[in-house]
Coordinates of C-alpha atoms in Angstrom, one line a residue:
M1 CA 0.1 0.1 -0.2
P2 CA 1.7 3.0 -0.8
I3 CA 1.7 6.1 1.3
L4 CA 0.5 9.8 -0.7
F5 CA -0.2 12.7 1.0
T6 CA -2.8 15.4 0.8
N7 CA -4.0 19.2 1.2
V8 CA 0.0 19.9 0.6
R9 CA 0.5 23.6 1.9
P10 CA 3.5 25.4 3.3
L11 CA 3.6 26.8 6.9
P12 CA 3.7 30.1 7.3
S13 CA 7.1 32.1 7.7
V14 CA 7.7 34.4 10.7
D15 CA 11.6 35.0 10.1
V16 CA 11.5 39.3 9.0
G17 CA 13.9 38.7 7.0
S18 CA 12.8 39.6 3.0
G19 CA 15.4 39.8 0.1
G20 CA 17.0 36.6 -1.6
M21 CA 14.9 34.5 -3.6
P22 CA 11.5 32.6 -2.7
F23 CA 12.9 28.7 -3.4
A24 CA 10.0 25.8 -2.1
Y25 CA 11.5 21.8 -2.4
Q26 CA 9.5 18.8 -1.1
H27 CA 10.6 15.5 -2.8
G28 CA 9.4 14.0 -6.7
S29 CA 8.0 11.1 -5.7
S30 CA 5.3 10.4 -3.3
G31 CA 5.8 9.0 0.0
F32 CA 8.9 10.6 0.6
A33 CA 9.4 13.1 4.0
L34 CA 11.1 15.5 5.9
V35 CA 13.8 13.2 8.3
G36 CA 16.4 16.3 8.7
L37 CA 18.4 18.9 6.7
V38 CA 22.0 19.9 6.3
V39 CA 22.9 23.0 7.1
R40 CA 26.2 25.6 6.2
A41 CA 26.7 28.0 8.6
G42 CA 29.0 31.0 9.6
S43 CA 27.7 33.7 11.7
W44 CA 24.3 33.8 9.7
I45 CA 23.2 30.3 8.1
D46 CA 25.1 30.3 4.7
Q47 CA 22.7 27.4 2.9
V48 CA 21.0 24.5 4.0
T49 CA 19.7 21.3 1.9
P50 CA 16.8 18.7 2.8
I51 CA 17.6 15.7 3.8
F52 CA 14.2 12.4 2.8
A53 CA 13.4 9.5 3.5
E54 CA 11.0 7.7 1.7
L55 CA 7.9 6.0 4.2
L56 CA 7.4 1.8 4.7
D57 CA 4.0 0.5 4.8
E58 CA 5.3 -1.5 8.1
G59 CA 6.4 1.6 9.8
S60 CA 10.5 1.4 8.4
F61 CA 12.3 4.1 6.7
G62 CA 13.8 3.2 3.0
A63 CA 15.9 5.3 0.9
E64 CA 17.3 7.9 2.4
V65 CA 17.6 11.1 -0.6
L66 CA 18.9 14.3 -0.6
G67 CA 17.3 17.8 -1.6
P68 CA 18.7 20.7 -3.9
A69 CA 20.4 23.5 -1.7
F70 CA 18.8 26.7 -1.2
G71 CA 21.6 30.0 -0.3
G72 CA 25.1 30.5 -0.7
H73 CA 28.7 28.7 -0.3
G74 CA 30.1 30.7 2.6
G75 CA 30.2 29.7 5.6
G76 CA 31.6 26.1 7.4
S77 CA 31.0 23.2 6.1
G78 CA 28.0 21.0 6.9
Y79 CA 26.3 20.4 9.5
E80 CA 24.0 17.8 9.4
L81 CA 20.2 18.0 11.7
R82 CA 18.8 14.9 12.2
V83 CA 15.4 13.6 13.9
A84 CA 15.7 10.1 16.0
P85 CA 15.9 7.3 14.5
G86 CA 12.2 5.8 13.3
H87 CA 10.5 9.5 14.0
L88 CA 9.3 12.3 11.1
V89 CA 9.5 16.4 11.0
T90 CA 6.3 16.9 12.3
G91 CA 7.6 21.3 13.4
I92 CA 10.5 24.3 13.1
Q93 CA 11.5 26.6 15.1
T94 CA 13.9 28.9 13.7
R95 CA 15.7 32.4 15.1
S96 CA 16.4 35.4 13.2
G97 CA 17.0 39.0 12.2
N98 CA 17.6 40.4 9.1
F99 CA 19.0 36.5 8.4
V100 CA 18.4 33.3 9.6
D101 CA 21.1 32.1 12.5
G102 CA 19.7 29.2 14.2
V103 CA 17.0 26.4 13.2
R104 CA 15.7 23.3 15.0
L105 CA 13.2 20.9 14.2
L106 CA 10.5 19.6 16.1
Q107 CA 11.1 14.9 15.7
S108 CA 7.5 12.8 16.0
R109 CA 7.2 9.0 16.1
W110 CA 5.8 7.0 13.2
D111 CA 4.8 3.6 13.1
G112 CA 3.9 3.2 9.9
A113 CA 0.3 3.4 10.9
S114 CA 0.0 6.7 12.9
L115 CA 2.8 9.3 14.6
N116 CA 3.0 9.8 18.2
L117 CA 3.1 13.2 19.5
S118 CA 3.0 13.0 22.9
E119 CA 6.5 11.7 22.8
S120 CA 7.4 14.8 20.3
R121 CA 10.4 16.7 21.2
W122 CA 12.8 19.6 19.6
T123 CA 16.2 18.4 18.2
Q124 CA 18.9 20.8 19.0
W125 CA 19.5 23.9 17.9
I126 CA 22.2 24.2 14.9
G127 CA 23.4 27.4 13.1
G128 CA 25.3 30.4 13.2
S129 CA 28.1 31.2 15.4
A130 CA 26.6 34.2 16.8
M131 CA 23.1 32.5 17.4
G132 CA 22.6 36.5 18.3
G133 CA 19.1 36.3 15.9
V134 CA 15.1 36.5 17.8
E135 CA 13.8 33.2 18.7
R136 CA 10.6 33.4 16.5
P137 CA 6.7 31.5 17.0
E138 CA 6.6 28.0 17.3
R139 CA 5.1 26.2 13.7
I140 CA 3.7 23.1 14.8
I141 CA 2.2 21.5 11.8
D142 CA -0.9 19.3 13.0
A143 CA -2.2 19.1 16.2
A144 CA -4.4 16.1 15.4
G145 CA -1.4 14.2 13.7
T146 CA -2.2 13.1 10.7
A147 CA 0.3 16.2 8.6
V148 CA 4.4 15.9 8.6
A149 CA 6.7 17.7 6.6
I150 CA 7.0 17.0 3.1
G151 CA 10.0 19.5 2.6
I152 CA 11.0 23.2 3.4
A153 CA 10.5 26.8 1.9
G154 CA 11.9 30.2 2.5
R155 CA 13.6 33.0 0.7
S156 CA 17.5 33.2 -0.5
G157 CA 20.7 34.9 -1.5
A158 CA 23.9 34.6 0.1
Y159 CA 21.7 33.5 3.0
I160 CA 19.2 32.7 4.4
D161 CA 16.7 35.1 4.3
N162 CA 13.2 33.2 5.5
L163 CA 12.8 29.4 6.4
T164 CA 9.5 27.4 7.0
L165 CA 8.1 23.8 6.0
I166 CA 6.2 22.0 3.7
S167 CA 3.4 20.1 5.3
A168 CA 0.9 18.0 4.2
E169 CA -1.9 14.8 5.6
L170 CA -0.6 11.1 5.3
V171 CA -2.0 9.2 3.1
R172 CA -2.8 5.1 2.9
V173 CA -4.0 3.0 -0.3
S174 CA -5.1 0.7 -0.1
G175 CA -6.0 -2.1 -2.7
T176 CA -8.2 -4.4 -3.0
V177 CA -8.0 -7.9 -5.0
V178 CA -10.9 -8.5 -7.9
A179 CA -11.4 -11.7 -9.3
K180 CA -11.5 -12.2 -13.0
G181 CA -14.2 -12.1 -14.6
P182 CA -15.7 -12.9 -17.8
G183 CA -14.7 -9.7 -18.9
R184 CA -15.0 -8.7 -22.6
N185 CA -13.4 -11.3 -24.9
A186 CA -15.8 -14.3 -22.5
R187 CA -18.9 -12.7 -23.8
S188 CA -17.8 -12.9 -27.6
A189 CA -17.5 -16.2 -27.2
V190 CA -20.8 -16.4 -26.3
A191 CA -21.7 -14.3 -29.4
A192 CA -20.5 -16.4 -31.8
G193 CA -21.6 -20.0 -30.3

């Protein structure tokens, strides 16, 4: 049974930076959800790259893939901000002034059928060396536990000006076995006989 997404929408951006160009990215194949970010940072976050994992029916995770990088090429080497194994991203919080200088992700356990929000917790902060921006409001995807992050959106130039998530509700497609009936060929044989 494949896992699909419905009601795809970006969460509001609360960072004040308005420079750069807008970006939005979610994995092109169904069933891939956000499990982390690769972040390049100096004083501010220069670049973010989403990390996706395929959601498998029985609750495990398949292949991981990186999305495209957004932002500039400065800053230090890439740092990975990942949710714990068996978890998906269900929220984001940023620190920012003119540019984003810190980010953390809310993680919730996924068992293949539902999210366990009672055990949700934040990752550590990751970002620029100064961490001098203002801590922006938390953006939680869905209080009912039926939605996850499937991508990122924001604005970027040489730095990340603002950053948010693209969310979607999880939908399981169940199939049924259809018995092969007489069909068209059987009718043709009866009519010919």
